CSV table of C-alpha atoms in Angstrom, one decimal:
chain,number,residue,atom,x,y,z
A,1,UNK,CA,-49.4,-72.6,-133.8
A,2,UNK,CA,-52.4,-72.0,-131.1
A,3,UNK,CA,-52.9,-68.9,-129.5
A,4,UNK,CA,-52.4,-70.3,-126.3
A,5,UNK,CA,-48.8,-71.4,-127.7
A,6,UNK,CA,-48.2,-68.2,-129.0
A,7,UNK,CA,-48.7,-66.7,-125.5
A,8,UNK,CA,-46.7,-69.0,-123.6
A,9,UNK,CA,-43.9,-68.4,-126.6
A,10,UNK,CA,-44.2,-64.5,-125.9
A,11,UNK,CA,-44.8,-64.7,-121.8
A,12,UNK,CA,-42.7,-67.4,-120.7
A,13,UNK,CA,-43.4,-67.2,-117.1
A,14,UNK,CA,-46.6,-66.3,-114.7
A,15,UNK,CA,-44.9,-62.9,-113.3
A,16,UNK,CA,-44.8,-61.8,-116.9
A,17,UNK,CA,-48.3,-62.8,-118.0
A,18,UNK,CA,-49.8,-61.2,-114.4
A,19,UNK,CA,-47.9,-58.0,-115.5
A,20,UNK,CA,-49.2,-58.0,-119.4
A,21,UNK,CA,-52.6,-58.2,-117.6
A,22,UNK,CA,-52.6,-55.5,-115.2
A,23,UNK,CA,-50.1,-53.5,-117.3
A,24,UNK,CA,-53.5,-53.4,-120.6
A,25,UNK,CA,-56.1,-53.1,-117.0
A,26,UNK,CA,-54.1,-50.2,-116.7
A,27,UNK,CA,-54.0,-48.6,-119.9
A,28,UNK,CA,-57.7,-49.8,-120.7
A,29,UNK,CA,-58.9,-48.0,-117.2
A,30,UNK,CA,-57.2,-44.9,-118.0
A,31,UNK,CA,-58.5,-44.5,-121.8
A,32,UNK,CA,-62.1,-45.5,-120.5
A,33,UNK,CA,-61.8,-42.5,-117.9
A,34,UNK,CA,-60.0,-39.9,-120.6
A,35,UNK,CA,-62.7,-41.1,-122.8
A,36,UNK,CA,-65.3,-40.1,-119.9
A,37,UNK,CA,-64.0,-37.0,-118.7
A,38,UNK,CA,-63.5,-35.6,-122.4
A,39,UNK,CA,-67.0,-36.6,-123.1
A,40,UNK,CA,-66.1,-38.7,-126.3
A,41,UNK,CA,-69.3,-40.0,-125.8
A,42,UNK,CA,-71.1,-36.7,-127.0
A,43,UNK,CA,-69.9,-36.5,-130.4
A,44,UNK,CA,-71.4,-39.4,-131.4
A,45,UNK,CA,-74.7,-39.1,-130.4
A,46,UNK,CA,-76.9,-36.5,-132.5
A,47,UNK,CA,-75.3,-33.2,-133.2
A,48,UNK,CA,-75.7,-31.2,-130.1
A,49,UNK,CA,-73.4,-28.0,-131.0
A,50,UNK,CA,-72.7,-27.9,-126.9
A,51,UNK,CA,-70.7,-31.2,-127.5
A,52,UNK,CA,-68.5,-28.9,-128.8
A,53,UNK,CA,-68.3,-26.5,-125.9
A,54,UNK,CA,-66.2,-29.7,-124.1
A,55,UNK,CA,-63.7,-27.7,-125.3
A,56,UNK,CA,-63.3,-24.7,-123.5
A,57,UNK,CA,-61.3,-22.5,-126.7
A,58,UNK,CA,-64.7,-23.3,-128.5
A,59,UNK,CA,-66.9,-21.3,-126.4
A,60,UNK,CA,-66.1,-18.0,-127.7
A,61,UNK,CA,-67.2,-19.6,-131.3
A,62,UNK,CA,-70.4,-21.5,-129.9
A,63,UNK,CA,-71.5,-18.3,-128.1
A,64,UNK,CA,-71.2,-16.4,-131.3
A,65,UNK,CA,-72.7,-18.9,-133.7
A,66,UNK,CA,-75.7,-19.3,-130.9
A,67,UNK,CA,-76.3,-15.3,-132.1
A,68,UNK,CA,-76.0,-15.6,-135.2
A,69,UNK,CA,-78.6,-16.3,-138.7
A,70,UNK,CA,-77.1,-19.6,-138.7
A,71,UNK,CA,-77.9,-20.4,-134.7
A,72,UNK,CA,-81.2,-20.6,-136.2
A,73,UNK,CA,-81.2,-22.8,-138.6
A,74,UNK,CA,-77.6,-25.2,-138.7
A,75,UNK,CA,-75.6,-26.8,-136.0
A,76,UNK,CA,-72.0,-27.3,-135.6
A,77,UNK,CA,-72.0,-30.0,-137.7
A,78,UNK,CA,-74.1,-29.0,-140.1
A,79,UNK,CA,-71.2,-27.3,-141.7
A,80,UNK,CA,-67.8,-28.9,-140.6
A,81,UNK,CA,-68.5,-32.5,-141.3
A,82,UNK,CA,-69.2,-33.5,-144.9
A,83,UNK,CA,-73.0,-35.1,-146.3
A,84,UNK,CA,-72.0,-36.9,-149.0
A,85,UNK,CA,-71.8,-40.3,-147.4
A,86,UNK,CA,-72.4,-41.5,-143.9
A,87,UNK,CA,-68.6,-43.4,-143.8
A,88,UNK,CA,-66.7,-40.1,-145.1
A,89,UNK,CA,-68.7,-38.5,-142.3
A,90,UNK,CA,-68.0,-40.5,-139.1
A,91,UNK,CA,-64.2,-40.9,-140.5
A,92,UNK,CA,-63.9,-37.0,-141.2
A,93,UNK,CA,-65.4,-36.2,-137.4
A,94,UNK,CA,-62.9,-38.9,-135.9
A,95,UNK,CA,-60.2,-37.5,-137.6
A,96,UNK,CA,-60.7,-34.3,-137.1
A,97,UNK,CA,-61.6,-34.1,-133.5
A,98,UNK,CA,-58.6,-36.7,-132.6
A,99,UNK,CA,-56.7,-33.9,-134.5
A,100,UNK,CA,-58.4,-30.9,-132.2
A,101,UNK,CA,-58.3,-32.9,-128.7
A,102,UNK,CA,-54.3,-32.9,-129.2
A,103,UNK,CA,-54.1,-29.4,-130.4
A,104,UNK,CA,-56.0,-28.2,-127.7
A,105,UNK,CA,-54.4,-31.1,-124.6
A,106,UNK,CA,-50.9,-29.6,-126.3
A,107,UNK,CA,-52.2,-25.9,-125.8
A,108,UNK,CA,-50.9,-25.8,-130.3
A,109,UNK,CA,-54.0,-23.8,-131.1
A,110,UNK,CA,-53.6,-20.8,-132.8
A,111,UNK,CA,-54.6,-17.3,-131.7
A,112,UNK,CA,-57.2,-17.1,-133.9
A,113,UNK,CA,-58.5,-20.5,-135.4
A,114,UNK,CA,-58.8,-21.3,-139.2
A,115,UNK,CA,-60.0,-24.2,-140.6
A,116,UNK,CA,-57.0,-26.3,-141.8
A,117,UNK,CA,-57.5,-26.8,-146.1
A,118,UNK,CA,-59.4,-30.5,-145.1
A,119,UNK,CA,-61.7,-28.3,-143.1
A,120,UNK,CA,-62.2,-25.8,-145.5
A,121,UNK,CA,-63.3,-27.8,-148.5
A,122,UNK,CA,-66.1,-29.0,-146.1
A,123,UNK,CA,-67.2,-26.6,-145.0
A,124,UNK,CA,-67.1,-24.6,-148.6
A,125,UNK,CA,-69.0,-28.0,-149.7
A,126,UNK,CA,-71.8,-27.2,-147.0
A,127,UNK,CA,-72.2,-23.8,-148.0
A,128,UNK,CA,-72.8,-24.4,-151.4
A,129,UNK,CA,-75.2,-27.4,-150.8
A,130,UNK,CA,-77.0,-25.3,-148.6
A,131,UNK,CA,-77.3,-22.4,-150.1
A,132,UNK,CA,-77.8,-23.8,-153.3
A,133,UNK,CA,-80.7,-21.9,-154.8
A,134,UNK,CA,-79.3,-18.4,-153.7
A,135,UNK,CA,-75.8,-19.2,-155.2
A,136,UNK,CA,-76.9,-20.6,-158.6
A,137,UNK,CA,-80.2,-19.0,-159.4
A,138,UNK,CA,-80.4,-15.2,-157.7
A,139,UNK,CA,-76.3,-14.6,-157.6
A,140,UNK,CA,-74.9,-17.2,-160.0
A,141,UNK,CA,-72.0,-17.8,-157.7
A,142,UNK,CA,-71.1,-21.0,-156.0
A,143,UNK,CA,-69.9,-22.6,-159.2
A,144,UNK,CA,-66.2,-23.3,-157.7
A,145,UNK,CA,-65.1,-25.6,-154.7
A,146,UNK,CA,-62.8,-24.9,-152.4
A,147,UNK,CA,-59.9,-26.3,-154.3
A,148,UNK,CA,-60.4,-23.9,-157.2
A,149,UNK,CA,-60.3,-20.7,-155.0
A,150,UNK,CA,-57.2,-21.9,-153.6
A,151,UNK,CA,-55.6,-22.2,-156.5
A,152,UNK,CA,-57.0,-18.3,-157.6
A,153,UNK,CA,-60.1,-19.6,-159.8
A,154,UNK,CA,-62.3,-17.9,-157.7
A,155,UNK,CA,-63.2,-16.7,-153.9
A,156,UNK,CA,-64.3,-18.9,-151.4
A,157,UNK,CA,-67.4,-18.2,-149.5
A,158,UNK,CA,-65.5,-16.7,-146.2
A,159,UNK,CA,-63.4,-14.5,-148.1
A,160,UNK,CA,-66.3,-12.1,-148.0
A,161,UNK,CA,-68.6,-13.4,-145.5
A,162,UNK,CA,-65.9,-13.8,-143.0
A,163,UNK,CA,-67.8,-13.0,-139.9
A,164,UNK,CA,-70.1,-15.6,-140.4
A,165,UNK,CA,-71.6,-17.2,-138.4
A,166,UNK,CA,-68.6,-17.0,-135.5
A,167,UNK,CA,-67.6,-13.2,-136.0
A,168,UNK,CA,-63.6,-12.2,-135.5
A,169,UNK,CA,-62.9,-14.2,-132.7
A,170,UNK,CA,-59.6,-14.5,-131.2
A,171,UNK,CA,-58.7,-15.9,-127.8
A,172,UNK,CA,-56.7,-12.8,-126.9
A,173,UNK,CA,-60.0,-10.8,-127.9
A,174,UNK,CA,-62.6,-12.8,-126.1
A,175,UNK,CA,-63.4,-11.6,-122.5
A,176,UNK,CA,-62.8,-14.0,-120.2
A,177,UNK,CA,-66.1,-13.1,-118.2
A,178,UNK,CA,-68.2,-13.8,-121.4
A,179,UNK,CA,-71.3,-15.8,-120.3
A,180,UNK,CA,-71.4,-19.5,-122.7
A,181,UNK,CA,-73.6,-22.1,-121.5
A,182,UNK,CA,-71.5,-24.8,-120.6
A,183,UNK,CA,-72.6,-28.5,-120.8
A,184,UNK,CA,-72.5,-30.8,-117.2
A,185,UNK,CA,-69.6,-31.9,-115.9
A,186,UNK,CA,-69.0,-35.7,-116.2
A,187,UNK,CA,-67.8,-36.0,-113.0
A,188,UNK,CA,-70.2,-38.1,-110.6
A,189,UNK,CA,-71.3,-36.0,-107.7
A,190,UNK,CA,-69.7,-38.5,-105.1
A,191,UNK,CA,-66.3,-37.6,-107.0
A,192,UNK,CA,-67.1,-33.5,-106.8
A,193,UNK,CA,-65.2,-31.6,-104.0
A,194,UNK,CA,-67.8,-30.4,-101.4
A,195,UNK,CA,-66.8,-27.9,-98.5
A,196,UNK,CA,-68.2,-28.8,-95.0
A,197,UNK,CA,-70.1,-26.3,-93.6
């Protein structure tokens, strides 16, 4: 069976096909635009840690990471997306921020965000491939993953460097006047609102 038979099979009349068409114009228009105005487009293109100031709950965290020892020397994804393999990494940051842009477009967040146990066994595996040398030659720590302190073999790194790098943040806690330097706004200039004077 052709395609085209299959099509006429499925959208027996004109009406029908004219309405499949504009009905996927439609949905394509509007996921090119949500795409554009949540600025999809930045998370794929180097690792800029104000990509993830699109979201406004993470500017209390970006503002105290940009303070912090690790502001210095490691972006955002630098320790939430995993460096093992270039496949498990785009999949991990698709998941994940699909995951994020509907916890934070459904207001589900918590009070104070933790790192669900995906997120954790990163970003453990991060801290320990960076910090290799200090864990298993000075300390002689860092022998354990994430999924070993869970279980009670062990701590994991945050349970006593919690404050690091983003401090005790908490979106009841954060003043809302804090000063965090958002990225531009996608929105074209002839789209802005403008007051005549």
């Amino acid at each position: 069976m052709s395609l085209r038979t299959l099509i006429d099979k499925i959208l027996p009349t004109r009406g029908l096909k004219v309405f499949a068409i504009c009905t996927c114009a439609v949905i394509f228009g509007l996921g090119a635009l949500s795409a554009y105005l949540l600025r999809i487009h930045t998370y794929f293109v180097g690792d800029n840690p104000a990509a993830c100031v699109n979201c406004h709950i993470m500017a209390p965290y970006h503002a105290t990471w940009l303070h912090s020892s690790h502001g210095r020397e490691a972006t955002c994804n630098d320790c939430h997306v995993p460096h093992d393999n270039i496949v498990r990494k785009y999949w991990f940051k698709g998941t994940d921020g699909l995951r994020h842009t509907a916890m934070f477009v459904t207001h589900s967040e918590h009070q104070v965000i933790r790192a669900n146990d995906g997120s954790a066994e990163v970003i453990m595996e991060n801290c320990v491939r960076c910090h290799t040398q200090l864990n298993r030659e000075f300390v002689k720590t860092g022998r354990i993953d994430f999924m070993m302190a869970k279980e009670g073999e062990g701590k994991a790194c945050w349970d006593c460097h919690r404050s690091i790098p983003h401090g005790n943040n908490s979106l009841s806690t954060v003043s809302k006047s804090a000063q965090v330097p958002y990225p531009d706004s996608p929105v074209p200039q002839w789209l802005k609102w403008t007051k005549k004077k």
